[in-house]
Short mmCIF file of C-alpha atoms and ligand atoms in Angstrom, two decimals:
data_model
loop_
_atom_site.label_atom_id
_atom_site.label_comp_id
_atom_site.label_asym_id
_atom_site.label_seq_id
_atom_site.Cartn_x
_atom_site.Cartn_y
_atom_site.Cartn_z
CA MET N 1 -237.53 -27.27 -73.48
CA LEU N 2 -237.89 -31.10 -73.59
CA GLU N 3 -236.99 -31.42 -70.05
CA THR N 4 -233.93 -33.78 -69.90
CA ASP N 5 -234.29 -33.52 -66.10
CA GLY N 6 -236.54 -36.92 -66.53
CA MET N 7 -235.03 -38.86 -69.03
CA ARG N 8 -232.15 -41.25 -68.44
CA ILE N 9 -229.99 -43.19 -70.52
CA ASP N 10 -230.40 -47.22 -69.30
CA GLY N 11 -226.63 -47.69 -69.23
CA ALA N 12 -227.26 -51.41 -68.31
CA THR N 13 -228.79 -52.30 -71.64
CA LEU N 14 -226.66 -50.13 -73.60
CA VAL N 15 -223.80 -52.05 -72.54
CA SER N 16 -225.09 -55.57 -72.25
CA ARG N 17 -226.36 -54.64 -76.27
CA LEU N 18 -222.92 -53.75 -77.29
CA ARG N 19 -221.56 -56.77 -75.82
CA GLU N 20 -224.29 -58.85 -77.55
CA LEU N 21 -223.72 -57.58 -80.74
CA GLY N 22 -219.89 -57.96 -80.15
CA ARG N 23 -220.39 -61.94 -80.16
CA VAL N 24 -222.02 -61.57 -83.50
CA GLY N 25 -219.60 -62.54 -86.14
CA ARG N 26 -216.91 -64.11 -84.50
CA ASP N 27 -214.75 -67.18 -86.32
CA GLU N 28 -213.52 -70.12 -84.35
CA GLN N 29 -210.58 -67.95 -83.33
CA SER N 30 -213.25 -65.98 -81.70
CA ARG N 31 -212.44 -62.96 -83.84
CA LEU N 32 -214.43 -60.24 -84.87
CA SER N 33 -214.90 -59.56 -88.49
CA ARG N 34 -218.72 -58.14 -89.67
CA LEU N 35 -217.38 -57.56 -92.83
CA ALA N 36 -220.07 -55.12 -94.73
CA VAL N 37 -222.37 -57.13 -96.40
CA SER N 38 -221.56 -60.29 -95.37
CA ASP N 39 -223.42 -63.17 -93.53
CA ALA N 40 -222.23 -61.89 -90.52
CA ASP N 41 -223.38 -58.32 -91.08
CA LYS N 42 -226.56 -59.60 -92.02
CA ALA N 43 -227.10 -61.36 -88.42
CA GLY N 44 -225.70 -58.07 -86.68
CA ARG N 45 -228.20 -55.74 -88.67
CA ASP N 46 -231.33 -57.87 -87.70
CA LEU N 47 -230.29 -57.68 -84.33
CA PHE N 48 -230.33 -53.79 -84.49
CA VAL N 49 -233.35 -54.07 -86.22
CA GLN N 50 -235.13 -56.13 -84.05
CA TRP N 51 -234.06 -54.09 -81.35
CA ALA N 52 -235.38 -50.86 -82.65
CA ARG N 53 -238.53 -52.68 -83.39
CA ALA N 54 -238.98 -53.55 -79.99
CA ALA N 55 -238.74 -50.21 -79.02
CA GLY N 56 -241.74 -49.06 -81.39
CA LEU N 57 -239.62 -47.69 -84.04
CA ASP N 58 -240.09 -47.12 -87.59
CA VAL N 59 -237.50 -49.27 -89.37
CA GLU N 60 -236.76 -48.19 -93.27
CA VAL N 61 -233.77 -49.47 -95.30
CA ASP N 62 -232.70 -47.51 -98.40
CA ARG N 63 -231.52 -48.84 -101.71
CA VAL N 64 -227.83 -49.12 -100.45
CA GLY N 65 -228.83 -50.94 -97.59
CA ASN N 66 -228.80 -47.96 -94.99
CA ILE N 67 -230.91 -48.47 -91.99
CA PHE N 68 -232.92 -45.76 -90.24
CA ALA N 69 -234.85 -46.12 -87.37
CA ILE N 70 -237.27 -43.35 -86.74
CA LEU N 71 -239.61 -42.37 -83.99
CA HIS N 72 -242.00 -40.24 -85.91
CA VAL N 73 -244.19 -37.59 -84.61
CA ALA N 74 -247.80 -37.77 -83.22
CA ASN N 75 -249.19 -36.98 -86.35
CA GLY N 76 -246.80 -38.86 -88.39
CA GLU N 77 -245.82 -36.02 -90.65
CA PRO N 78 -242.45 -36.91 -92.58
CA SER N 79 -240.50 -33.53 -91.23
CA ALA N 80 -236.68 -33.09 -90.95
CA PRO N 81 -235.71 -35.45 -87.97
CA VAL N 82 -232.77 -34.70 -85.48
CA MET N 83 -230.21 -37.77 -86.60
CA MET N 84 -227.58 -39.48 -84.88
CA GLY N 85 -226.10 -42.66 -86.08
CA SER N 86 -223.07 -44.62 -86.81
CA HIS N 87 -221.94 -47.83 -88.61
CA ILE N 88 -222.08 -51.29 -87.62
CA ASP N 89 -219.75 -53.07 -89.77
CA THR N 90 -216.26 -53.41 -88.83
CA VAL N 91 -212.61 -54.12 -89.66
CA THR N 92 -211.00 -57.68 -89.49
CA ASP N 93 -210.25 -58.72 -85.66
CA ALA N 94 -212.06 -55.80 -84.48
CA GLY N 95 -213.29 -54.59 -81.20
CA ILE N 96 -216.79 -54.15 -80.46
CA LEU N 97 -217.01 -50.38 -80.01
CA ASP N 98 -216.17 -48.82 -83.28
CA GLY N 99 -219.42 -47.54 -84.78
CA CYS N 100 -221.51 -49.62 -82.89
CA TYR N 101 -221.71 -47.61 -79.79
CA GLY N 102 -223.02 -44.32 -81.99
CA VAL N 103 -225.55 -47.00 -83.14
CA LEU N 104 -226.56 -48.20 -80.36
CA ALA N 105 -226.14 -45.30 -78.23
CA GLY N 106 -228.39 -43.51 -80.18
CA LEU N 107 -230.89 -46.28 -79.77
CA SER N 108 -230.79 -45.84 -76.25
CA VAL N 109 -231.60 -41.93 -76.69
CA ILE N 110 -234.70 -42.51 -78.53
CA GLU N 111 -236.03 -45.15 -75.95
CA ALA N 112 -235.24 -42.85 -72.97
CA ILE N 113 -237.24 -39.72 -74.99
CA GLN N 114 -239.96 -42.13 -75.26
CA ALA N 115 -239.83 -43.62 -71.76
CA SER N 116 -239.95 -39.58 -70.62
CA GLY N 117 -243.75 -39.98 -72.34
CA VAL N 118 -243.13 -36.76 -74.37
CA ARG N 119 -243.57 -37.01 -78.08
CA PRO N 120 -240.75 -34.71 -79.56
CA ALA N 121 -242.34 -32.15 -81.96
CA VAL N 122 -239.23 -33.46 -84.58
CA PRO N 123 -238.88 -36.76 -85.64
CA VAL N 124 -235.72 -38.54 -84.25
CA ALA N 125 -234.09 -41.01 -86.04
CA VAL N 126 -231.04 -43.03 -85.84
CA ALA N 127 -228.89 -44.55 -88.99
CA ALA N 128 -226.70 -47.54 -88.89
CA PHE N 129 -224.80 -46.69 -92.50
CA THR N 130 -223.53 -49.88 -94.78
CA ASN N 131 -220.03 -50.23 -95.20
CA GLU N 132 -218.25 -47.43 -93.19
CA GLU N 133 -215.16 -49.23 -93.27
CA GLY N 134 -214.59 -49.43 -96.48
CA VAL N 135 -212.41 -53.20 -95.78
CA ARG N 136 -214.31 -55.42 -98.25
CA TYR N 137 -215.76 -52.63 -100.52
CA ALA N 138 -214.07 -49.15 -101.65
CA PRO N 139 -214.78 -46.60 -100.94
CA ASP N 140 -215.48 -46.47 -97.30
CA MET N 141 -218.14 -44.37 -95.91
CA MET N 142 -220.28 -45.82 -99.14
CA GLY N 143 -223.72 -45.97 -97.28
CA SER N 144 -223.31 -41.87 -95.96
CA LEU N 145 -221.69 -41.32 -99.51
CA VAL N 146 -224.54 -42.15 -101.31
CA TYR N 147 -226.82 -40.66 -98.50
CA ALA N 148 -225.34 -37.64 -99.10
CA GLY N 149 -225.90 -37.78 -102.53
CA ARG N 150 -221.84 -37.82 -103.27
CA MET N 151 -221.72 -41.58 -105.14
CA ASP N 152 -224.29 -43.08 -107.63
CA VAL N 153 -226.52 -45.75 -105.68
CA ASP N 154 -225.88 -47.73 -108.71
CA GLU N 155 -222.62 -47.18 -108.76
CA ALA N 156 -222.04 -48.07 -105.19
CA LEU N 157 -224.17 -51.38 -105.83
CA ALA N 158 -222.17 -52.24 -108.52
CA ALA N 159 -218.95 -52.00 -106.15
CA ARG N 160 -216.51 -55.22 -106.40
CA GLY N 161 -215.34 -56.40 -103.07
CA THR N 162 -211.68 -57.70 -102.24
CA ASP N 163 -213.38 -61.17 -102.66
CA GLY N 164 -214.96 -60.40 -106.30
CA THR N 165 -218.55 -60.39 -104.86
CA VAL N 166 -220.80 -57.31 -105.89
CA LEU N 167 -221.93 -55.68 -103.05
CA GLY N 168 -225.93 -55.17 -104.59
CA GLU N 169 -225.58 -58.94 -105.02
CA GLU N 170 -224.60 -59.38 -101.44
CA LEU N 171 -227.21 -57.13 -100.23
CA THR N 172 -230.12 -58.74 -101.96
CA ARG N 173 -228.55 -62.25 -100.73
CA ILE N 174 -228.56 -60.93 -96.95
CA GLY N 175 -232.07 -59.25 -97.62
CA TYR N 176 -231.04 -55.38 -97.09
CA ALA N 177 -231.59 -54.18 -100.54
CA GLY N 178 -233.81 -51.32 -99.41
CA SER N 179 -236.66 -49.56 -101.85
CA GLY N 180 -235.80 -45.87 -102.03
CA MET N 181 -235.08 -43.09 -99.57
CA ALA N 182 -236.30 -43.44 -96.23
CA ARG N 183 -239.37 -41.33 -95.71
CA PHE N 184 -237.85 -38.23 -94.26
CA PRO N 185 -236.32 -35.01 -95.87
CA THR N 186 -232.61 -34.09 -94.99
CA PRO N 187 -232.22 -33.93 -91.24
CA ARG N 188 -231.88 -30.83 -89.75
CA ALA N 189 -228.73 -32.05 -87.61
CA TYR N 190 -226.73 -35.28 -87.08
CA VAL N 191 -224.74 -36.05 -84.15
CA GLU N 192 -222.28 -38.95 -84.10
CA LEU N 193 -221.26 -40.21 -81.24
CA HIS N 194 -217.91 -42.55 -81.10
CA ILE N 195 -214.86 -43.75 -79.21
CA GLU N 196 -212.16 -41.47 -79.97
CA GLN N 197 -209.86 -44.19 -81.45
CA GLY N 198 -206.96 -42.46 -80.42
CA PRO N 199 -204.82 -41.29 -77.15
CA ILE N 200 -205.27 -37.50 -76.52
CA LEU N 201 -208.64 -37.77 -74.53
CA GLU N 202 -206.93 -40.60 -72.42
CA ARG N 203 -203.70 -38.86 -72.08
CA GLU N 204 -205.42 -35.50 -70.97
CA GLY N 205 -207.95 -36.81 -68.60
CA ILE N 206 -210.81 -35.75 -70.59
CA ALA N 207 -214.18 -37.13 -70.69
CA ILE N 208 -215.65 -35.95 -73.68
CA GLY N 209 -214.35 -34.49 -77.03
CA ALA N 210 -216.66 -32.05 -78.94
CA VAL N 211 -214.99 -32.90 -82.35
CA GLU N 212 -214.74 -29.77 -84.83
CA ASN N 213 -212.79 -31.17 -87.79
CA LEU N 214 -212.13 -34.31 -89.42
CA GLN N 215 -208.91 -34.95 -91.64
CA GLY N 216 -209.19 -35.68 -95.48
CA ILE N 217 -208.56 -39.17 -96.24
CA SER N 218 -206.67 -40.81 -99.64
CA TRP N 219 -206.78 -44.43 -99.98
CA GLN N 220 -204.61 -45.43 -103.55
CA ARG N 221 -203.79 -49.45 -104.36
CA VAL N 222 -200.06 -49.26 -106.04
CA THR N 223 -199.29 -52.16 -108.35
CA VAL N 224 -195.65 -52.86 -109.02
CA GLU N 225 -194.66 -54.63 -112.36
CA GLY N 226 -191.30 -56.54 -112.22
CA VAL N 227 -190.40 -59.81 -113.33
CA ALA N 228 -190.44 -63.05 -111.67
CA ASN N 229 -187.38 -65.23 -111.40
CA HIS N 230 -185.16 -67.39 -109.67
CA ALA N 231 -183.84 -66.34 -106.17
CA GLY N 232 -180.85 -68.24 -106.61
CA THR N 233 -179.29 -67.84 -109.80
CA THR N 234 -180.46 -64.79 -110.57
CA PRO N 235 -177.70 -61.54 -109.99
CA MET N 236 -178.58 -58.85 -107.76
CA SER N 237 -178.34 -56.52 -110.68
CA MET N 238 -180.34 -58.15 -112.86
CA ARG N 239 -183.49 -58.28 -110.65
CA ARG N 240 -186.33 -56.50 -111.85
CA ASP N 241 -187.56 -57.34 -108.26
CA ALA N 242 -191.07 -56.05 -107.72
CA GLY N 243 -191.33 -56.96 -103.75
CA GLN N 244 -187.55 -54.94 -102.79
CA ALA N 245 -189.47 -51.52 -104.92
CA ALA N 246 -192.78 -52.29 -102.83
CA ALA N 247 -190.49 -52.07 -99.58
CA ARG N 248 -188.85 -49.23 -100.75
CA VAL N 249 -192.21 -47.30 -100.81
CA VAL N 250 -192.80 -48.38 -97.22
CA THR N 251 -189.44 -47.26 -95.88
CA PHE N 252 -189.86 -44.29 -98.18
CA LEU N 253 -192.83 -43.49 -96.65
CA SER N 254 -191.72 -43.81 -92.98
CA ASP N 255 -188.67 -41.82 -93.09
CA ARG N 256 -190.80 -39.03 -94.73
CA PHE N 257 -193.80 -39.00 -91.88
CA LYS N 258 -192.01 -40.29 -88.92
CA HIS N 259 -190.95 -37.13 -87.46
CA ALA N 260 -192.67 -34.81 -84.61
CA ASP N 261 -194.20 -32.30 -86.62
CA ALA N 262 -195.44 -34.63 -89.50
CA SER N 263 -199.33 -33.47 -89.82
CA THR N 264 -199.58 -36.35 -92.40
CA VAL N 265 -200.35 -40.10 -91.83
CA ALA N 266 -199.30 -42.82 -94.13
CA THR N 267 -200.00 -46.41 -93.59
CA VAL N 268 -199.50 -49.39 -95.86
CA GLY N 269 -202.21 -52.10 -94.52
CA CYS N 270 -202.28 -54.68 -97.52
CA MET N 271 -199.52 -55.98 -99.50
CA GLU N 272 -199.51 -59.18 -101.43
CA PHE N 273 -196.71 -60.38 -103.45
CA HIS N 274 -196.93 -62.44 -106.85
CA PRO N 275 -195.99 -65.30 -107.29
CA ASN N 276 -195.46 -65.32 -103.27
CA ALA N 277 -193.11 -68.27 -103.28
CA ILE N 278 -190.05 -68.56 -101.34
CA ASN N 279 -187.55 -69.09 -103.95
CA VAL N 280 -188.90 -66.82 -106.58
CA VAL N 281 -188.26 -62.73 -107.16
CA PRO N 282 -191.72 -61.35 -106.63
CA GLY N 283 -192.90 -60.67 -110.15
CA ARG N 284 -195.49 -58.37 -108.88
CA ALA N 285 -196.91 -56.71 -105.98
CA THR N 286 -199.96 -54.93 -105.03
CA PHE N 287 -200.16 -52.65 -101.88
CA THR N 288 -202.24 -50.14 -100.50
CA VAL N 289 -201.03 -46.40 -99.23
CA ASP N 290 -203.77 -44.71 -96.88
CA LEU N 291 -202.50 -40.85 -96.64
CA ARG N 292 -204.59 -38.39 -94.20
CA ASP N 293 -204.03 -34.77 -93.01
CA PRO N 294 -206.23 -32.26 -92.01
CA ASP N 295 -205.08 -29.66 -94.39
CA ALA N 296 -206.73 -29.95 -97.91
CA ALA N 297 -203.47 -28.43 -99.78
CA ARG N 298 -200.71 -30.65 -97.78
CA LEU N 299 -202.93 -33.61 -98.35
CA THR N 300 -203.03 -33.26 -102.21
CA GLU N 301 -199.25 -32.13 -102.15
CA GLU N 302 -198.38 -35.29 -100.57
CA GLU N 303 -200.21 -37.30 -102.88
CA ARG N 304 -197.96 -35.85 -105.68
CA VAL N 305 -194.75 -36.65 -104.18
CA LEU N 306 -195.58 -39.91 -103.62
CA ARG N 307 -196.26 -40.49 -107.31
CA GLY N 308 -193.59 -38.22 -108.35
CA TYR N 309 -191.43 -40.96 -105.67
CA LEU N 310 -192.91 -43.80 -107.58
CA ASP N 311 -192.07 -42.64 -111.04
CA GLN N 312 -188.40 -42.30 -110.19
CA LEU N 313 -188.59 -46.01 -108.71
CA ALA N 314 -189.90 -47.60 -111.31
CA ALA N 315 -187.10 -45.79 -113.84
CA LYS N 316 -184.02 -46.93 -110.95
CA GLU N 317 -185.44 -50.75 -110.45
CA GLY N 318 -186.87 -51.31 -114.11
CA VAL N 319 -190.34 -51.58 -112.38
CA ALA N 320 -193.67 -50.94 -113.73
CA ILE N 321 -195.42 -48.97 -111.29
CA THR N 322 -199.10 -47.74 -111.17
CA LEU N 323 -202.01 -46.25 -109.11
CA GLU N 324 -205.50 -46.34 -108.54
CA ARG N 325 -207.60 -44.64 -106.51
CA LEU N 326 -209.79 -46.56 -104.35
CA ALA N 327 -211.06 -43.40 -101.64
CA ARG N 328 -210.91 -39.80 -101.48
CA SER N 329 -212.21 -37.21 -99.09
CA GLU N 330 -211.87 -34.02 -98.36
CA PRO N 331 -210.88 -32.80 -94.53
CA VAL N 332 -214.34 -31.78 -93.20
CA SER N 333 -214.95 -28.67 -90.61
CA PHE N 334 -218.03 -29.85 -88.38
CA ASP N 335 -221.15 -27.10 -87.24
CA PRO N 336 -219.52 -24.51 -84.87
CA HIS N 337 -223.10 -24.06 -83.29
CA ILE N 338 -223.51 -27.92 -82.72
CA VAL N 339 -219.94 -28.28 -81.56
CA GLN N 340 -220.65 -25.26 -78.88
CA ILE N 341 -224.11 -27.02 -77.85
CA ILE N 342 -222.06 -29.99 -76.78
CA GLU N 343 -219.53 -28.19 -75.13
CA ALA N 344 -222.44 -26.61 -73.01
CA SER N 345 -224.32 -29.66 -72.50
CA VAL N 346 -220.61 -31.21 -70.96
CA HIS N 347 -220.36 -28.07 -68.77
CA ALA N 348 -223.57 -28.17 -67.93
CA SER N 349 -222.92 -31.88 -66.85
CA GLY N 350 -220.07 -31.04 -65.23
CA TYR N 351 -217.39 -33.34 -66.97
CA SER N 352 -214.31 -31.94 -68.55
CA VAL N 353 -214.34 -31.42 -72.90
CA ARG N 354 -212.12 -30.60 -75.34
CA ARG N 355 -212.24 -29.57 -79.06
CA MET N 356 -210.54 -31.77 -81.36
CA THR N 357 -209.77 -33.32 -84.65
CA SER N 358 -210.72 -36.63 -85.47
CA GLY N 359 -208.01 -39.03 -86.97
CA ALA N 360 -210.34 -41.41 -88.46
CA GLY N 361 -212.87 -41.20 -90.86
CA HIS N 362 -216.91 -40.86 -90.09
CA ASP N 363 -220.46 -41.33 -91.54
CA ALA N 364 -220.21 -37.84 -89.74
CA GLN N 365 -217.95 -36.58 -92.60
CA MET N 366 -220.41 -37.14 -95.39
CA MET N 367 -223.53 -35.92 -93.43
CA ALA N 368 -221.82 -32.84 -92.70
CA LEU N 369 -222.18 -32.59 -96.57
CA VAL N 370 -225.86 -32.12 -96.45
CA CYS N 371 -227.03 -30.95 -93.18
CA PRO N 372 -225.50 -29.36 -89.54
CA THR N 373 -223.14 -31.95 -88.00
CA ALA N 374 -220.57 -32.60 -85.32
CA MET N 375 -219.24 -35.65 -83.29
CA ILE N 376 -219.07 -36.38 -79.70
CA PHE N 377 -215.74 -38.92 -78.28
CA VAL N 378 -214.88 -40.73 -75.68
CA PRO N 379 -211.84 -41.88 -74.74
CA SER N 380 -209.74 -44.90 -75.85
CA ARG N 381 -208.11 -47.28 -73.67
CA GLY N 382 -204.34 -46.63 -74.86
CA GLY N 383 -205.87 -44.91 -77.85
CA ILE N 384 -206.32 -48.02 -79.35
CA SER N 385 -208.64 -49.20 -82.29
CA HIS N 386 -209.55 -51.49 -85.00
CA ASN N 387 -207.86 -53.79 -82.92
CA PRO N 388 -209.52 -56.72 -80.56
CA ASN N 389 -208.66 -54.63 -77.38
CA GLU N 390 -210.56 -51.62 -77.97
CA HIS N 391 -211.89 -50.89 -75.16
CA THR N 392 -214.00 -47.69 -72.99
CA ASP N 393 -214.70 -48.08 -69.69
CA ASP N 394 -218.59 -48.68 -69.08
CA ALA N 395 -218.73 -45.38 -67.10
CA ASP N 396 -217.52 -43.55 -70.18
CA LEU N 397 -219.50 -45.46 -72.67
CA ILE N 398 -222.61 -44.02 -70.33
CA LYS N 399 -221.46 -40.64 -69.90
CA GLY N 400 -221.09 -40.14 -73.55
CA ALA N 401 -224.39 -41.57 -74.65
CA THR N 402 -225.99 -38.92 -71.67
CA ILE N 403 -224.51 -36.03 -73.12
CA LEU N 404 -225.83 -37.37 -76.97
CA LEU N 405 -229.16 -37.52 -75.17
CA ASP N 406 -228.80 -33.56 -73.60
CA VAL N 407 -227.18 -32.47 -77.30
CA VAL N 408 -230.57 -34.30 -79.09
CA THR N 409 -232.80 -32.77 -77.01
CA ARG N 410 -231.38 -29.25 -76.86
CA LEU N 411 -231.16 -29.57 -80.72
CA LEU N 412 -234.61 -30.55 -80.69
CA ASP N 413 -235.73 -27.55 -79.45
CA ASP N 414 -232.98 -25.37 -81.48
CA PRO N 415 -235.35 -23.08 -83.82
O1 LIG R 501 -210.46 -45.63 -91.92
C1 LIG R 501 -211.07 -45.39 -91.16
O2 LIG R 501 -210.79 -44.16 -90.46
C2 LIG R 501 -212.60 -45.35 -90.37
O3 LIG R 501 -212.24 -46.62 -89.46
N1 LIG R 501 -213.21 -45.97 -91.61
MN1 LIG R 502 -215.92 -46.22 -86.96
MN1 LIG R 503 -213.36 -47.81 -87.71
#
């Protein structure tokens, strides 16, 4: 057993790195937006690679820009590692913890193992996956989707961003268009440490979440084609108002799911009108619909219901409505054995723990397609995330990293 007694997480370094990485990619109003494969992302990647290389790790980059920092076994034999990971790209106007916490805690775990002087018999790696957020290029979790073999790497490299750029060209431009796959086989286990990004752990006063499953995600872009017209001279009865139709969809989704026992959540996060002028009836409206549900059949059913509503609305409002799929992932159950290891580790540490479902998407849901996978959550203050006020107390961040270290050492000895 890799004795964890002599091992400990260097919490001060973990927290200071999180803050330092959190300063990378801020705009003139000090908002953090380190969008995938942007110059800001490059700066964040460079910082992580610098820390990993300073720790003496082998750093590899695959063709879609996933970064792997690896502690190889003494004889250098490439064998199946225990892997940790997450992402360092962010949403727009983000907090500093989402994704970055799992990557930097993974690095701290490897450094704690190295500092103990014990060389594990199995490689240990930490990954920073490309484009987890999907804000600039859809789909989200793109890097781990490619790694899991569920998206063709050339299709990913050809992805066109909301800004018209092409992902592969941007990867080359920022110097992270890697070579082949990293020099190790499929991991024997993958564990992702992440902030909960929701209110449950804080509300229940529980220190650690042992995440056993993750809900399905459906991303679609809706385009409503009406007729642009004069805001003053066009009678309401003669309008083919794309903006009004779009607003009805938002209300439809809110009315359908905004009640206590709905398990589906729906978000219209982006909306644009054309020509977007104060005195012109919108001729076109484009918006996104993010639907999520832990149950696969219900998620499919809600996509069907939405399609039916859009067809009715189009007929009623005299507009044309089209749907484009941007991303779709099924609900995922994590590996029960690893979930039990997480619970055992937390109990042995004297902390409180509860099983839970992840409401957010994570790279772990793709890694679960290729190897035994589970996640560890720590509380988010006020349940806030994807927001600059995202916060987890330092003590909780260090607690989570300590559990990650113990879980990884247990997995290193897991037959
Ligand atoms: O959308 C999500 O749930 C994740 O933050 N990419
Ligand atoms: Mn995340
Ligand atoms: Mn996120």
